[in-house]
Short mmCIF file of C-alpha atoms in Angstrom, two decimals:
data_model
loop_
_atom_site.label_atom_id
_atom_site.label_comp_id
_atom_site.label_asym_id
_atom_site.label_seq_id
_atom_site.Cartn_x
_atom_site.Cartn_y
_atom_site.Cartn_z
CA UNK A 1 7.56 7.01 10.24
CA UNK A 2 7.84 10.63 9.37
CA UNK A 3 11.16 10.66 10.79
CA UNK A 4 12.13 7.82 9.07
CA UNK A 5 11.08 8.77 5.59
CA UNK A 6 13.08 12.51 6.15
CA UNK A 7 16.38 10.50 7.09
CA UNK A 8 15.91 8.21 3.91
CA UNK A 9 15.46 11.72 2.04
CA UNK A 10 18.13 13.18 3.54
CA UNK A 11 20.96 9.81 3.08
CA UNK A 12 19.77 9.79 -0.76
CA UNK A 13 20.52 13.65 -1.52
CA UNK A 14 23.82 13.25 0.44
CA UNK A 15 25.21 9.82 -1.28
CA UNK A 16 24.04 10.80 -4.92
CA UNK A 17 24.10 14.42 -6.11
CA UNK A 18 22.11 13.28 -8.94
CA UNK A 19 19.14 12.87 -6.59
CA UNK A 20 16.64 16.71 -6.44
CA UNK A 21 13.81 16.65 -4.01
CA UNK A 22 11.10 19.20 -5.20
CA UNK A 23 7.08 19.82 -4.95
CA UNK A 24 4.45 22.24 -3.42
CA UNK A 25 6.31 23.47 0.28
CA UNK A 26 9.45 20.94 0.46
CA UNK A 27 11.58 23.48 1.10
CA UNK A 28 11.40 26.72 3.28
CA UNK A 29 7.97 24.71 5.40
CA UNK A 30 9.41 21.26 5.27
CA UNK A 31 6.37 19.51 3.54
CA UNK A 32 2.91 19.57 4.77
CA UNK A 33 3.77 17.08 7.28
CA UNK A 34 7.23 17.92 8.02
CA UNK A 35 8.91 15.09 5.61
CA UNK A 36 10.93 17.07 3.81
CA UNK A 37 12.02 19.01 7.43
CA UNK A 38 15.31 20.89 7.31
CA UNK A 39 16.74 19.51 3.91
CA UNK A 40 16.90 22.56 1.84
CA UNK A 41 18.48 24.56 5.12
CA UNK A 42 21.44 21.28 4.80
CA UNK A 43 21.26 21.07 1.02
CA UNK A 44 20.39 23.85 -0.49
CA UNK A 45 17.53 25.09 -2.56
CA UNK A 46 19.09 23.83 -5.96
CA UNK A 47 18.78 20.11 -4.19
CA UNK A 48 15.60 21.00 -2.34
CA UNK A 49 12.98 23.12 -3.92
CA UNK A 50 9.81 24.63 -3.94
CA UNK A 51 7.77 24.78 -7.03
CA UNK A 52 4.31 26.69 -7.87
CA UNK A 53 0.96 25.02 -7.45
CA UNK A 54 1.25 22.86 -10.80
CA UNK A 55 1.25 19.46 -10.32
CA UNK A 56 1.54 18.83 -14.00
CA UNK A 57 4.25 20.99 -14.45
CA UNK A 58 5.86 19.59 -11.65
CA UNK A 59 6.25 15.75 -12.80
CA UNK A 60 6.59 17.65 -16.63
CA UNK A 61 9.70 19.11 -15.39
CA UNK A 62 10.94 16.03 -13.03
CA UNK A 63 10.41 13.59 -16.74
CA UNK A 64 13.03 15.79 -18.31
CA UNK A 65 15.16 15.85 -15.37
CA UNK A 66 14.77 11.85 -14.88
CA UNK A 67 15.83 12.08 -18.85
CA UNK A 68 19.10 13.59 -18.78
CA UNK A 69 20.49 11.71 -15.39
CA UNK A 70 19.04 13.19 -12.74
CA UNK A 71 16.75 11.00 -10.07
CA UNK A 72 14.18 13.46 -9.06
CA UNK A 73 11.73 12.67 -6.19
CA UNK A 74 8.54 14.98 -6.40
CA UNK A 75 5.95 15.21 -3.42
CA UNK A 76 2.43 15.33 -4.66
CA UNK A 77 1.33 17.21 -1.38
CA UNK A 78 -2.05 15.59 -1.03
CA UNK A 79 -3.26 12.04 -2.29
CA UNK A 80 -6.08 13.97 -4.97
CA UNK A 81 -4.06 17.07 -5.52
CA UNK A 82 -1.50 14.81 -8.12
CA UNK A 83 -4.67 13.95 -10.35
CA UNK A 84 -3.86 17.32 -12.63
CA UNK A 85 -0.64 15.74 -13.36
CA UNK A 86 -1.93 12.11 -14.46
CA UNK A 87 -1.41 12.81 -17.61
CA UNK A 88 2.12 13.18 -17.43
CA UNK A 89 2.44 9.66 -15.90
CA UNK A 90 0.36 7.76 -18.01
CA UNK A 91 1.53 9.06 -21.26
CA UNK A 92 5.38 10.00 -20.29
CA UNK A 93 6.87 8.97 -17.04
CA UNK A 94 5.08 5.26 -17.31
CA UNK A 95 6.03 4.77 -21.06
CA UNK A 96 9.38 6.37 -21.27
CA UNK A 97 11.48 3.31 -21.10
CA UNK A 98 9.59 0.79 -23.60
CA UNK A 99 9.02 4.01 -25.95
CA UNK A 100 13.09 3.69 -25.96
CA UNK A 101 13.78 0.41 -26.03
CA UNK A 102 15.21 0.83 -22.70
CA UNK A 103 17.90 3.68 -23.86
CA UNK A 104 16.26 6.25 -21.46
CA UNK A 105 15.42 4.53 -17.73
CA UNK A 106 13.41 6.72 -15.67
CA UNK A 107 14.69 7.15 -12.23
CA UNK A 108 11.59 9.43 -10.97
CA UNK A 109 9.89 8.94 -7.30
CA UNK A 110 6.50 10.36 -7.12
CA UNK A 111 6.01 10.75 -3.16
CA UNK A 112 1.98 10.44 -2.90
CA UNK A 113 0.91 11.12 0.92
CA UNK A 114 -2.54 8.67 0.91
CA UNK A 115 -5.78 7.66 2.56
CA UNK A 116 -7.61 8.40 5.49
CA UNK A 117 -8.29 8.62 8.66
CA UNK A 118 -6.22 12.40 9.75
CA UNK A 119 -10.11 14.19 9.60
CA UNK A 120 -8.95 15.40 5.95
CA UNK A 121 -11.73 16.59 3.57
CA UNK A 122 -12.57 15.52 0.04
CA UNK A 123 -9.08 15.65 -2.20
CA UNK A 124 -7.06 15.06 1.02
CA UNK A 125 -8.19 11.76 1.86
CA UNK A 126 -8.37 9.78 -1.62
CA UNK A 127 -6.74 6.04 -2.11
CA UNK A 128 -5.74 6.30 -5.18
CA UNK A 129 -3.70 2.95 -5.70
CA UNK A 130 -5.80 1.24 -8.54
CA UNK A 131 -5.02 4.27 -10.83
CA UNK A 132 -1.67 3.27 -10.57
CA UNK A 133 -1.17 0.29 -10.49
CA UNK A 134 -3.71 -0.01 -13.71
CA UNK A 135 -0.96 1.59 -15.51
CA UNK A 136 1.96 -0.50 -17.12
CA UNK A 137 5.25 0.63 -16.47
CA UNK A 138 5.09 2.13 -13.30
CA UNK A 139 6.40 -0.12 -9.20
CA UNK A 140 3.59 1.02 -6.90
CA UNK A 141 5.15 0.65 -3.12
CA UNK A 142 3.49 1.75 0.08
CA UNK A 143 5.07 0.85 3.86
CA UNK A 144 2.93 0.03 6.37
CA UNK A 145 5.76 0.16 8.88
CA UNK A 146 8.56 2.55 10.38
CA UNK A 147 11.81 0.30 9.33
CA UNK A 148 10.29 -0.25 5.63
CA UNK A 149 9.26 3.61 5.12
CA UNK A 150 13.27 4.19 5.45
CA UNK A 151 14.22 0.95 3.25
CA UNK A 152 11.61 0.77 1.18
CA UNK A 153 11.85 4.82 -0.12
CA UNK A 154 15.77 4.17 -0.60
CA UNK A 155 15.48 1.18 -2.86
CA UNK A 156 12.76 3.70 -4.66
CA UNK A 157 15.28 6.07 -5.27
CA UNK A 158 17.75 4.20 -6.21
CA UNK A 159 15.43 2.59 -8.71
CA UNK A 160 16.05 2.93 -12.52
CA UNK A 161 12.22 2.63 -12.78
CA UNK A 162 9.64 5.31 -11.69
CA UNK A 163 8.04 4.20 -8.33
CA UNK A 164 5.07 5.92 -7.19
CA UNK A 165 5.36 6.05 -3.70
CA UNK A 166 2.71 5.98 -1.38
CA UNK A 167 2.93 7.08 2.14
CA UNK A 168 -0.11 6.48 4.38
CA UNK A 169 -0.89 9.88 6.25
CA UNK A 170 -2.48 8.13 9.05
CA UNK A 171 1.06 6.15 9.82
CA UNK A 172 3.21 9.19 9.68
CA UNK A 173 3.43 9.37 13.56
CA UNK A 174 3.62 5.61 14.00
CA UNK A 175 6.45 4.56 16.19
CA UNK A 176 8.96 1.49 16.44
CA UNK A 177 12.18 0.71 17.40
CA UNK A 178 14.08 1.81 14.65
CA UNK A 179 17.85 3.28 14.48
CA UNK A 180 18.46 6.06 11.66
CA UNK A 181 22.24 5.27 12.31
CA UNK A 182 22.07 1.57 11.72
CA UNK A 183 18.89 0.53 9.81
CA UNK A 184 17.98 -2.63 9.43
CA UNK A 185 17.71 -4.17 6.04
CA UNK A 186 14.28 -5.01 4.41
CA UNK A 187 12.79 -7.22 1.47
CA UNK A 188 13.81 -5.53 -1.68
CA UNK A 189 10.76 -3.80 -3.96
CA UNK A 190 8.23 -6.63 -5.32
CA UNK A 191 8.42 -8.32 -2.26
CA UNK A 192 5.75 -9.73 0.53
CA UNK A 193 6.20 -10.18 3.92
CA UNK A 194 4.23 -12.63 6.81
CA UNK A 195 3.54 -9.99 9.79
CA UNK A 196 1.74 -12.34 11.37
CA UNK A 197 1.83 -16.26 11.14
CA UNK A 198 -1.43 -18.10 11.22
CA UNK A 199 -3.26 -21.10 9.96
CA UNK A 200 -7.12 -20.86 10.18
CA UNK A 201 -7.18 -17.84 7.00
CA UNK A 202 -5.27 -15.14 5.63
CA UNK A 203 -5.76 -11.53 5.92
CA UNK A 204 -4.02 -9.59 2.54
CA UNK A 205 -3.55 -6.15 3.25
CA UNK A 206 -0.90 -3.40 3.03
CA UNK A 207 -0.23 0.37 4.07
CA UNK A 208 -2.95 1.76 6.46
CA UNK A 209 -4.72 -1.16 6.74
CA UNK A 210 -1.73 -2.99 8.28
CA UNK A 211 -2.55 -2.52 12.10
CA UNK A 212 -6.14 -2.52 11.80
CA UNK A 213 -5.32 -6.78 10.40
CA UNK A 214 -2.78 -7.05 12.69
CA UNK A 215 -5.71 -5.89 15.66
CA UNK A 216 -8.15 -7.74 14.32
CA UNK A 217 -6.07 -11.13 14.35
CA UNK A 218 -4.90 -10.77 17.87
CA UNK A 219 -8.87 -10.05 18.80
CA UNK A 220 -9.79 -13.46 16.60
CA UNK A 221 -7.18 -15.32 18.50
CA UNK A 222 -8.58 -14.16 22.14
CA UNK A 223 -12.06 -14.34 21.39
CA UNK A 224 -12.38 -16.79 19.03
CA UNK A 225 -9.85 -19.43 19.01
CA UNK A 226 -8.73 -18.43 15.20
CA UNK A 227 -5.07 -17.98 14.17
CA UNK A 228 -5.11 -15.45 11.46
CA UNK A 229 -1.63 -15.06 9.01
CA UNK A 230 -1.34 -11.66 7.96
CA UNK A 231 0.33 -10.55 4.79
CA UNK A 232 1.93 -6.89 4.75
CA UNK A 233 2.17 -7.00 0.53
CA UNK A 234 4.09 -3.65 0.52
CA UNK A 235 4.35 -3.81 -2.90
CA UNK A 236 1.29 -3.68 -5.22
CA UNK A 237 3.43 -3.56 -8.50
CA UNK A 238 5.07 -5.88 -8.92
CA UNK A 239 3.25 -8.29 -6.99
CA UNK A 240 4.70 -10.63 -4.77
CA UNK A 241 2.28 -13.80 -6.09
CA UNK A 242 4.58 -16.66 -4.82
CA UNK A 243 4.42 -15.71 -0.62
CA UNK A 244 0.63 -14.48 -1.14
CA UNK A 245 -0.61 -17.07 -2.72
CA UNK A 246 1.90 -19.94 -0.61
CA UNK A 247 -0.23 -18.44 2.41
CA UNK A 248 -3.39 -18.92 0.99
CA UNK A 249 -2.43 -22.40 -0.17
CA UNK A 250 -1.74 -23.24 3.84
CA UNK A 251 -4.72 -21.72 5.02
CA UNK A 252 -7.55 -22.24 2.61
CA UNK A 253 -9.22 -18.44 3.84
CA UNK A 254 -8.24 -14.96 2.25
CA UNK A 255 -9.83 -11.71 3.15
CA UNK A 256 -8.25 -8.77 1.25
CA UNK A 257 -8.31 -5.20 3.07
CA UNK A 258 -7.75 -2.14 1.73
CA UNK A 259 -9.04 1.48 2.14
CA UNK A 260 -9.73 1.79 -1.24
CA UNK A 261 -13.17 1.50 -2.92
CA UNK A 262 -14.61 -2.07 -3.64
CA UNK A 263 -15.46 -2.05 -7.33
CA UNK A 264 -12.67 -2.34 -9.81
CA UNK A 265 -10.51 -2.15 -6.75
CA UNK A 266 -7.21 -3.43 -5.97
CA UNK A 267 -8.89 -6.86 -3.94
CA UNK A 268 -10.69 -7.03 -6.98
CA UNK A 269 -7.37 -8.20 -9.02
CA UNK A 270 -5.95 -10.29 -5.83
CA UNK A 271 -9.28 -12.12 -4.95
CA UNK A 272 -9.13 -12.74 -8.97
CA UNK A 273 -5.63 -14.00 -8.98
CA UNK A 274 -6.08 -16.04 -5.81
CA UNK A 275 -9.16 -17.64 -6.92
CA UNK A 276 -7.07 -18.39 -10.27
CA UNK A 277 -3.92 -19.69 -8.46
CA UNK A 278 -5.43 -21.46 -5.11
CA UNK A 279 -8.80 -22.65 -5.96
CA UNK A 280 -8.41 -26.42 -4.83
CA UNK A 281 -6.93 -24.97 -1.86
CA UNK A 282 -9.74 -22.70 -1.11
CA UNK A 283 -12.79 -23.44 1.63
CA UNK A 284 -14.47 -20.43 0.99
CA UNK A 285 -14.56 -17.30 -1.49
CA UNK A 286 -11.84 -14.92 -1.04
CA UNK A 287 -13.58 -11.59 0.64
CA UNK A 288 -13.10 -8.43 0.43
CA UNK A 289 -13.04 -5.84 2.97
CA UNK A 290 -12.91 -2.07 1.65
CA UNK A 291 -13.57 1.51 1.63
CA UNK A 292 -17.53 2.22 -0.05
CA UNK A 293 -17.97 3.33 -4.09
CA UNK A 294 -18.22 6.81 -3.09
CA UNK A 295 -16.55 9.81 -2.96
CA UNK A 296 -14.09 10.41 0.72
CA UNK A 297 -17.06 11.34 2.98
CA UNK A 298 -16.33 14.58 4.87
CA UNK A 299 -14.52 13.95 8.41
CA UNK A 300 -17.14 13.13 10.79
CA UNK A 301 -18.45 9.98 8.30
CA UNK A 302 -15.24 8.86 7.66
CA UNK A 303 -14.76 6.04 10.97
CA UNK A 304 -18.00 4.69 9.11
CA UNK A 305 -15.91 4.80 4.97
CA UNK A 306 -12.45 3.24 5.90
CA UNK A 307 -12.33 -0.71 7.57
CA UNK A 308 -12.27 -1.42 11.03
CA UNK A 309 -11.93 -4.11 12.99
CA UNK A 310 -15.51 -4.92 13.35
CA UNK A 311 -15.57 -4.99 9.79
CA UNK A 312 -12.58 -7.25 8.89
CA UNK A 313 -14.24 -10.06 11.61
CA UNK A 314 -17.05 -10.14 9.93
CA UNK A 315 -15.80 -11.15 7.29
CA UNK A 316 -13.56 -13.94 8.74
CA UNK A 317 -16.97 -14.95 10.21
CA UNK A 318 -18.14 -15.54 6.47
CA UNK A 319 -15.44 -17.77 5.24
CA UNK A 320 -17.84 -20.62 5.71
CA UNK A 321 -16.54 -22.37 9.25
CA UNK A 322 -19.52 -24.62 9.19
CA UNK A 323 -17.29 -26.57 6.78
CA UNK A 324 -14.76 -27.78 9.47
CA UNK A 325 -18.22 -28.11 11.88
CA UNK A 326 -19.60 -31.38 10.85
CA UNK A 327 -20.91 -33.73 13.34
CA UNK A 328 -23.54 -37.00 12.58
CA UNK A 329 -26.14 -37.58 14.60
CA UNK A 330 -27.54 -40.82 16.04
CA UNK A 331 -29.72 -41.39 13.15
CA UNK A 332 -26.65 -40.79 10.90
CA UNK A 333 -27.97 -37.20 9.22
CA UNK A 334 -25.15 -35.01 9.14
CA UNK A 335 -25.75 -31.07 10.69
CA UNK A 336 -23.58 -28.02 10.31
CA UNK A 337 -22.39 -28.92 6.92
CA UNK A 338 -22.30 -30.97 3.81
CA UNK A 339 -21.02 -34.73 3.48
CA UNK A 340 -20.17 -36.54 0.83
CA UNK A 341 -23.15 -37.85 -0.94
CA UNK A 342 -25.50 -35.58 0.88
CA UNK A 343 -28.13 -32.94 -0.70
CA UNK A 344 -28.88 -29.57 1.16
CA UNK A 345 -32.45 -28.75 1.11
CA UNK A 346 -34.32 -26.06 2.69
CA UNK A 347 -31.23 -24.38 4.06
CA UNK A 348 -30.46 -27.21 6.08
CA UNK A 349 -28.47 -30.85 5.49
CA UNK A 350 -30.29 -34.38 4.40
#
């Protein structure tokens, strides 16, 4: 995925010279994790450039550039380390374009390496997605994949809008089959995609969490007998409602995973939505699978902070299957669920 990300870096700076790659050691190091590799040696240091330790200063600088025609894509080096420059996208970069009636488009990537699971600290370890996408005006994409890291970040770029693009650390050495000469095309910006097809529930997810969904369906399938659809949403603004919710409608089960705390989170808004949009579909509550309301635990807690496996099957397990379990006995009482006209009493079925 690294790989993949540097060649969509490196096609952008050579088809538009309007497009400047800059942030905390991009240039002379090649980015923390080698993403921005080799482009200022091919470039230059005009199109690839290093900048002091100021991440408000940074996106500052990248909202005037964005202003007069340039499409600057700025690396916040670390998921926590772009918090001192918030302020600059809530009040500038996000607002720019409705503050102008449209006159001045913003054509800004923010590059946010995110999440867990590398054995980084506190402030190198943070999902940070609900700040985002809790502010209006900005596309909030993350790839979960090798083929939509390169597609995804060249639509980005491209983009007259400012994306904040988040790269899942833990991904970076995924591999695929993938060919930087020919690379295949991929759903445009705002849209879903069905990983996995399935009809006994839905697992929403996105990013990091991808293969840990995609793991736990094919262990739900083996062990249990369950065909789980999973939905890579690679988008989080704007939000692809229509294939979400269309999955949800088949299946009647949604479990949303995410790294990212609980509370206020983003499965907080999509459980929300898809109770709104596909409650007479729904057998059971749509769950929620997610990092805990703390603080990123140091390394050695963190297998115990982000979702597993173990975790996402429980919480297939408490979709309420007892539903689809009915069976009458001799004396006509029903067990292992509810029928119509029948009371529940005592925890069990009259």
């Amino acid at each position: 995925m690294a790989q993949a990300l540097n060649r969509a870096l490196r096609d952008s700076l050579a088809a538009d010279p309007s497009v400047h790659v800059f942030g905390e050691d991009v240039g002379t190091l090649g980015g923390v994790f080698r993403v921005t590799d080799g482009l200022t040696k091919e470039f230059g240091e005009d199109r690839c450039t290093d900048t002091p330790l100021a991440e408000a200063g940074i996106l500052g600088t990248a909202v005037g550039m964005a202003m007069y025609g340039m499409r600057p894509v700025v690396e916040m080096q670390f998921d926590a380390f772009a918090y001192p420059g918030f302020e600059q996208l809530v009040s500038h970069i996000s607002r720019m374009r409705n503050r102008t009636r449209g006159a001045l488009p913003m054509p800004l990537t923010v590059r946010v390496p995110y999440g867990g699971g590398i054995g980084g600290v506190e402030h190198h370890s943070d999902s940070s997605e609900a700040y985002y996408m809790a502010t209006p005006g900005l596309h909030v994409v993350t790839p979960a994949t090798v083929a939509d890291a390169y597609g995804l970040l060249r639509r980005s770029i491209e983009s007259d809008d400012p994306v904040i693009f988040l790269e899942p650390k833990r991904l970076y050495w995924a591999k695929d089959h993938w060919s930087p000469e020919q690379p295949e095309e991929v759903p445009e910006i705002g849209r879903a995609v069905v990983r996995r097809p399935g009809t006994s529930a839905t697992l929403v997810t996105y990013g990091p969490s991808l293969p840990v969904c995609m793991e736990a369906a094919e262990a739900a399938a083996r062990d249990e007998g369950l065909e789980l659809e999973v939905v890579d949403l690679r988008s989080l603004v704007p939000f692809d409602e229509e294939t979400v919710a269309a999955s949800v409608r088949r299946t009647g089960r949604a479990v949303v995973v995410h790294e990212s705390a609980g509370f206020a989170g983003p499965g907080a808004e999509l459980a929300a939505r898809l109770s709104e949009r596909c409650f007479h579909h729904l057998e059971a509550p749509v769950l929620r699978v997610s990092g805990f309301d703390i603080p990123y635990p140091p390394p050695m807690l963190e297998k115990h902070h982000l979702p597993d496996v173990d975790r996402v099957l429980d919480a297939v397990a408490r979709l309420q299957w007892e539903s689809e379990w009915r069976a009458t006995d001799a004396g006509g009482s029903v067990t292992g669920g509810t029928a119509a006209g029948g009371t529940v009493s005592g925890g069990g079925v009259n």
